[in-house]
């Protein structure tokens, strides 16, 4: 299928980016621009007694100084947990929280001004670890007063079907294992950056590095009390997000407020250290994963008890709490199923959504436990998994609707390509293979803010010049959604990609899209885009059919021509456009996407619902040095079912990126704290794998052609990270016989386990 | 970098007299890969920069079979790629290759590596971070954040070339305003995290490093989490020469490199490990855990021993 769809296609902005021409937020300059300096808390938890801004305000070049009281309205990306303010109001909740801000004529003046702000604090008891937050404390010690318990628990999410505890107790084989995961962060390339401009007509323009222009639009309106129609949020070229730019952020509100106060354009670009302190990365997690199976290796029940460390604020935490549990319902069929997640507040930078949202840590745990059970039963871990897979067109116990499902083919592929059957369990000591699977949503079926609007609308415009412009609120954050829009228009209209341009992520020009999160864009925006350009095609066919007296159904669009197969009609694209323009000129067509109504009727039934799910199976090969305990990942075979690869080049890129990112979390990355102070807030000490640490990758794309996805597409941006981590963990077991239950798997931990002599 | 003056001398003499003229506030700038980090984190604020990059006489490389002489402005990249070094002193090429990344090695110099600053995970932090913990002895504070002590700093010497060069029994030439001195490289290091290097004298520049101790056996290994970029958590370099003298030099686990020099047949493995461990003052100021680093000292020396025997 497809002239454009399904062909490896370089991203339309790739050359601009690699030649340095692409304009990122910080590249924009405005006349008379001033700069933001942020004053941050040195305390993890303290009451603000007083703030003296007088010296800062008098410093040369300082144009304005603001504190928390100037922007007191609370916000949060989820309307159910607005627990954050742009700057701390009465107290600070983590080291690095913003307490005050200045606007200065130069970045240096702004920095100096921020340093001159004097704050007096009265320290409050710190809650750094989840254990500390799970203990009763007095009301005035609590991190947030709104929590409805005398501890620092933010959210308890739980679901249970068919008494899983009893299911486990009565299983022939059971394993119940404790796991611990350090916090990791997105480590995107481009630091957070925002420019705010207060226009003469009292409207606000915000150019910003965001994955969610729409949520920022709404939040700015609420927090700054400006009507929605007076706010324009624009996302220019963006250097990576991975979930780290999917909240509305304090610096975006601060820059906007300062723009209003100074009546000058304001720029705020965070340093790398500030980016680390802003965090919103993966929650540090502790969990007990219990799974049972029968003598034939059929999974009987799963139950898990999870504590996630949310840091100081809510962010996406309520969703994360559910995702930790509900996304364990696949890719295996499990009829007796339950989980409880407690999200606690601690005095650390907040956790949030990160690639693979909520499901990465429990995926590690469950895949390791399944591996153990396979060995208990005496089955090959691939065979064990094969016989437990969900089928296609089915429902999970929690009523997640599964449509297309390529998991079997995924596993068969990596099994064959890696030589698993000849090599697993047979490699020399210190050398091993491991397998794991995963699945993930292709967009959340429910919007964050409940309303009856579509989840996305796309406009396609045709004008006399023969150009198609696609208007979409979708945020290309490097994943290639702009290219996808162009591909779809070119495919549907039979024109070259160079005729199609995009106008995207601008809340004044583009119709609402909810944002680039939950792997929703290809599925939802792709469907809407296809609908919009299909309507353009119908319009052209109608005009041309009318004028040339050919039945419009017979009209074809290909190779920049509009024709009928019998040769009676044979127009160039421009000739056809000319006819379509007659009597009306340029026109716009609209497409939209609303997810079908899905899910059960119980409380919590909305979590994890998606119109389609991706699936994947990975095998990793590792070597473990018995002297140092160091793990080297040599090769990863991956097979991912993305439904249909609209652009195989970018699907491969997503899978490779996921392997690299998963590798980091499993062997080296770790947000490390010293009394609540982040110890490694830089790219040296926060250890992302280097080229030499990165394994050879073998990528296979499996296409299950989903019935509802555009051209059959599902997702590929997040799903491929899940199997990476446990495949490596399980390979370490094959290599040296130890089960690693604490991430990252640093050499000291491996050595400690090796000393213990390994376990079964 | 905000400095008040910048100089680009063309000769060693000129550089020395500039240094003499700015006795307390100058810094010699070689590749800058260490200096820049310290400036950025507001750990140093040099007023006078004396850039050594235009001094051609510091860039000479001479290797004649057993005799190696290297100017201190030779880059690590040159050391990695020099065929004679690879052939006669492979331990040095290996050590250089273990440092930083290929790009950084194009700027980083031998001289800078000999005088690379000691590190500590509580000191090599941003200004705000250090302020928030109350700073430490090596900075503007009055206690050590690692030990709580009031007198001693245990920041680590992290050079990877230094242990290899000490294992090669290297010596250095130092030019000062009063003349030229020669000394064993090991004498450049002071096991005190606050002092770190022996003062070189007025205007002192290290001009050259040399050795004639071609080893018959060598061993080098660096402990780190990633295969590049990371500073060492433990580096062990060892040689045995034609006279059966074993030189084991350990770095990254103490304030200065630790050398054990002995006849290969005059020591047992256990004795060797004990000597090294006694000399190392290892504290919990690295990203790798203390216990593990201590264990690895034994593991590395054992592996080295087994290779030599
Ligand atoms: C990302 C990164 C990773 C690194 N990894 C490592 C590593 O793994 N191992 C390691 O050993 N180092 C490492 N370094 C530190 C540094 O790059 C090297 O030690 C390098 O060799 C320093 O050389 P330079 O020329 O850049 O020194 P500079 O920064 O120019 O100088 C360092 C010090 O030496 C002094 N100096 C320089 N030349 C002379 C001279 N001729 N006489 C007297 N004093 C002199 C300077 O005044 C200064 O005090 C790393 C640095 C970075 C940025
Ligand atoms: S060892 Fe102690 S005194 Fe020395 S740098 Fe570290 S914290 Fe500071």
mmCIF file with all atom_site columns, N, CA, C and O in Angstrom, chain B residues 177-191:
data_model
loop_
_atom_site.group_PDB
_atom_site.id
_atom_site.type_symbol
_atom_site.label_atom_id
_atom_site.label_alt_id
_atom_site.label_comp_id
_atom_site.label_asym_id
_atom_site.label_entity_id
_atom_site.label_seq_id
_atom_site.pdbx_PDB_ins_code
_atom_site.Cartn_x
_atom_site.Cartn_y
_atom_site.Cartn_z
_atom_site.occupancy
_atom_site.B_iso_or_equiv
_atom_site.pdbx_formal_charge
_atom_site.auth_seq_id
_atom_site.auth_comp_id
_atom_site.auth_asym_id
_atom_site.auth_atom_id
_atom_site.pdbx_PDB_model_num
ATOM 1  N N  . UNK B 1 177 ? 61.098 30.921 38.004 1.00 0.00 ? 177 UNK B N  1
ATOM 2  C CA . UNK B 1 177 ? 61.843 32.162 37.738 1.00 0.00 ? 177 UNK B CA 1
ATOM 3  C C  . UNK B 1 177 ? 63.289 32.033 38.207 1.00 0.00 ? 177 UNK B C  1
ATOM 4  O O  . UNK B 1 177 ? 64.133 32.829 37.825 1.00 0.00 ? 177 UNK B O  1
ATOM 5  N N  . UNK B 1 178 ? 63.570 31.012 39.017 1.00 0.00 ? 178 UNK B N  1
ATOM 6  C CA . UNK B 1 178 ? 64.955 30.881 39.486 1.00 0.00 ? 178 UNK B CA 1
ATOM 7  C C  . UNK B 1 178 ? 65.719 29.780 38.760 1.00 0.00 ? 178 UNK B C  1
ATOM 8  O O  . UNK B 1 178 ? 66.896 29.582 39.007 1.00 0.00 ? 178 UNK B O  1
ATOM 9  N N  . UNK B 1 179 ? 65.081 29.036 37.905 1.00 0.00 ? 179 UNK B N  1
ATOM 10 C CA . UNK B 1 179 ? 65.828 28.017 37.177 1.00 0.00 ? 179 UNK B CA 1
ATOM 11 C C  . UNK B 1 179 ? 64.989 26.801 36.831 1.00 0.00 ? 179 UNK B C  1
ATOM 12 O O  . UNK B 1 179 ? 63.758 26.848 36.869 1.00 0.00 ? 179 UNK B O  1
ATOM 13 N N  . UNK B 1 180 ? 65.697 25.717 36.463 1.00 0.00 ? 180 UNK B N  1
ATOM 14 C CA . UNK B 1 180 ? 65.009 24.503 36.032 1.00 0.00 ? 180 UNK B CA 1
ATOM 15 C C  . UNK B 1 180 ? 65.303 23.394 37.027 1.00 0.00 ? 180 UNK B C  1
ATOM 16 O O  . UNK B 1 180 ? 66.464 23.164 37.389 1.00 0.00 ? 180 UNK B O  1
ATOM 17 N N  . UNK B 1 181 ? 64.238 22.727 37.497 1.00 0.00 ? 181 UNK B N  1
ATOM 18 C CA . UNK B 1 181 ? 64.438 21.610 38.437 1.00 0.00 ? 181 UNK B CA 1
ATOM 19 C C  . UNK B 1 181 ? 63.884 20.343 37.837 1.00 0.00 ? 181 UNK B C  1
ATOM 20 O O  . UNK B 1 181 ? 62.976 20.377 37.018 1.00 0.00 ? 181 UNK B O  1
ATOM 21 N N  . UNK B 1 182 ? 64.419 19.254 38.333 1.00 0.00 ? 182 UNK B N  1
ATOM 22 C CA . UNK B 1 182 ? 63.923 17.953 37.907 1.00 0.00 ? 182 UNK B CA 1
ATOM 23 C C  . UNK B 1 182 ? 63.443 17.236 39.156 1.00 0.00 ? 182 UNK B C  1
ATOM 24 O O  . UNK B 1 182 ? 64.057 17.365 40.217 1.00 0.00 ? 182 UNK B O  1
ATOM 25 N N  . UNK B 1 183 ? 62.325 16.514 39.054 1.00 0.00 ? 183 UNK B N  1
ATOM 26 C CA . UNK B 1 183 ? 61.886 15.732 40.223 1.00 0.00 ? 183 UNK B CA 1
ATOM 27 C C  . UNK B 1 183 ? 61.051 14.533 39.792 1.00 0.00 ? 183 UNK B C  1
ATOM 28 O O  . UNK B 1 183 ? 60.473 14.519 38.702 1.00 0.00 ? 183 UNK B O  1
ATOM 29 N N  . UNK B 1 184 ? 61.001 13.502 40.660 1.00 0.00 ? 184 UNK B N  1
ATOM 30 C CA . UNK B 1 184 ? 60.141 12.366 40.336 1.00 0.00 ? 184 UNK B CA 1
ATOM 31 C C  . UNK B 1 184 ? 58.691 12.828 40.322 1.00 0.00 ? 184 UNK B C  1
ATOM 32 O O  . UNK B 1 184 ? 58.311 13.655 41.167 1.00 0.00 ? 184 UNK B O  1
ATOM 33 N N  . UNK B 1 185 ? 57.922 12.327 39.388 1.00 0.00 ? 185 UNK B N  1
ATOM 34 C CA . UNK B 1 185 ? 56.521 12.746 39.283 1.00 0.00 ? 185 UNK B CA 1
ATOM 35 C C  . UNK B 1 185 ? 55.782 12.523 40.601 1.00 0.00 ? 185 UNK B C  1
ATOM 36 O O  . UNK B 1 185 ? 54.994 13.365 41.029 1.00 0.00 ? 185 UNK B O  1
ATOM 37 N N  . UNK B 1 186 ? 56.057 11.399 41.251 1.00 0.00 ? 186 UNK B N  1
ATOM 38 C CA . UNK B 1 186 ? 55.324 11.083 42.487 1.00 0.00 ? 186 UNK B CA 1
ATOM 39 C C  . UNK B 1 186 ? 55.447 12.205 43.517 1.00 0.00 ? 186 UNK B C  1
ATOM 40 O O  . UNK B 1 186 ? 54.541 12.455 44.291 1.00 0.00 ? 186 UNK B O  1
ATOM 41 N N  . UNK B 1 187 ? 56.580 12.917 43.456 1.00 0.00 ? 187 UNK B N  1
ATOM 42 C CA . UNK B 1 187 ? 56.777 13.983 44.446 1.00 0.00 ? 187 UNK B CA 1
ATOM 43 C C  . UNK B 1 187 ? 55.909 15.213 44.199 1.00 0.00 ? 187 UNK B C  1
ATOM 44 O O  . UNK B 1 187 ? 55.866 16.120 45.024 1.00 0.00 ? 187 UNK B O  1
ATOM 45 N N  . UNK B 1 188 ? 55.221 15.230 43.061 1.00 0.00 ? 188 UNK B N  1
ATOM 46 C CA . UNK B 1 188 ? 54.327 16.363 42.790 1.00 0.00 ? 188 UNK B CA 1
ATOM 47 C C  . UNK B 1 188 ? 53.067 16.305 43.658 1.00 0.00 ? 188 UNK B C  1
ATOM 48 O O  . UNK B 1 188 ? 52.370 17.288 43.821 1.00 0.00 ? 188 UNK B O  1
ATOM 49 N N  . UNK B 1 189 ? 52.792 15.122 44.230 1.00 0.00 ? 189 UNK B N  1
ATOM 50 C CA . UNK B 1 189 ? 51.489 14.945 44.890 1.00 0.00 ? 189 UNK B CA 1
ATOM 51 C C  . UNK B 1 189 ? 51.596 14.915 46.407 1.00 0.00 ? 189 UNK B C  1
ATOM 52 O O  . UNK B 1 189 ? 52.478 14.251 46.960 1.00 0.00 ? 189 UNK B O  1
ATOM 53 N N  . UNK B 1 190 ? 50.652 15.615 47.024 1.00 0.00 ? 190 UNK B N  1
ATOM 54 C CA . UNK B 1 190 ? 50.622 15.710 48.481 1.00 0.00 ? 190 UNK B CA 1
ATOM 55 C C  . UNK B 1 190 ? 49.326 15.058 48.966 1.00 0.00 ? 190 UNK B C  1
ATOM 56 O O  . UNK B 1 190 ? 48.248 15.433 48.493 1.00 0.00 ? 190 UNK B O  1
ATOM 57 N N  . UNK B 1 191 ? 49.416 14.072 49.852 1.00 0.00 ? 191 UNK B N  1
ATOM 58 C CA . UNK B 1 191 ? 48.187 13.396 50.288 1.00 0.00 ? 191 UNK B CA 1
ATOM 59 C C  . UNK B 1 191 ? 47.376 14.259 51.249 1.00 0.00 ? 191 UNK B C  1
ATOM 60 O O  . UNK B 1 191 ? 47.172 13.914 52.410 1.00 0.00 ? 191 UNK B O  1
#
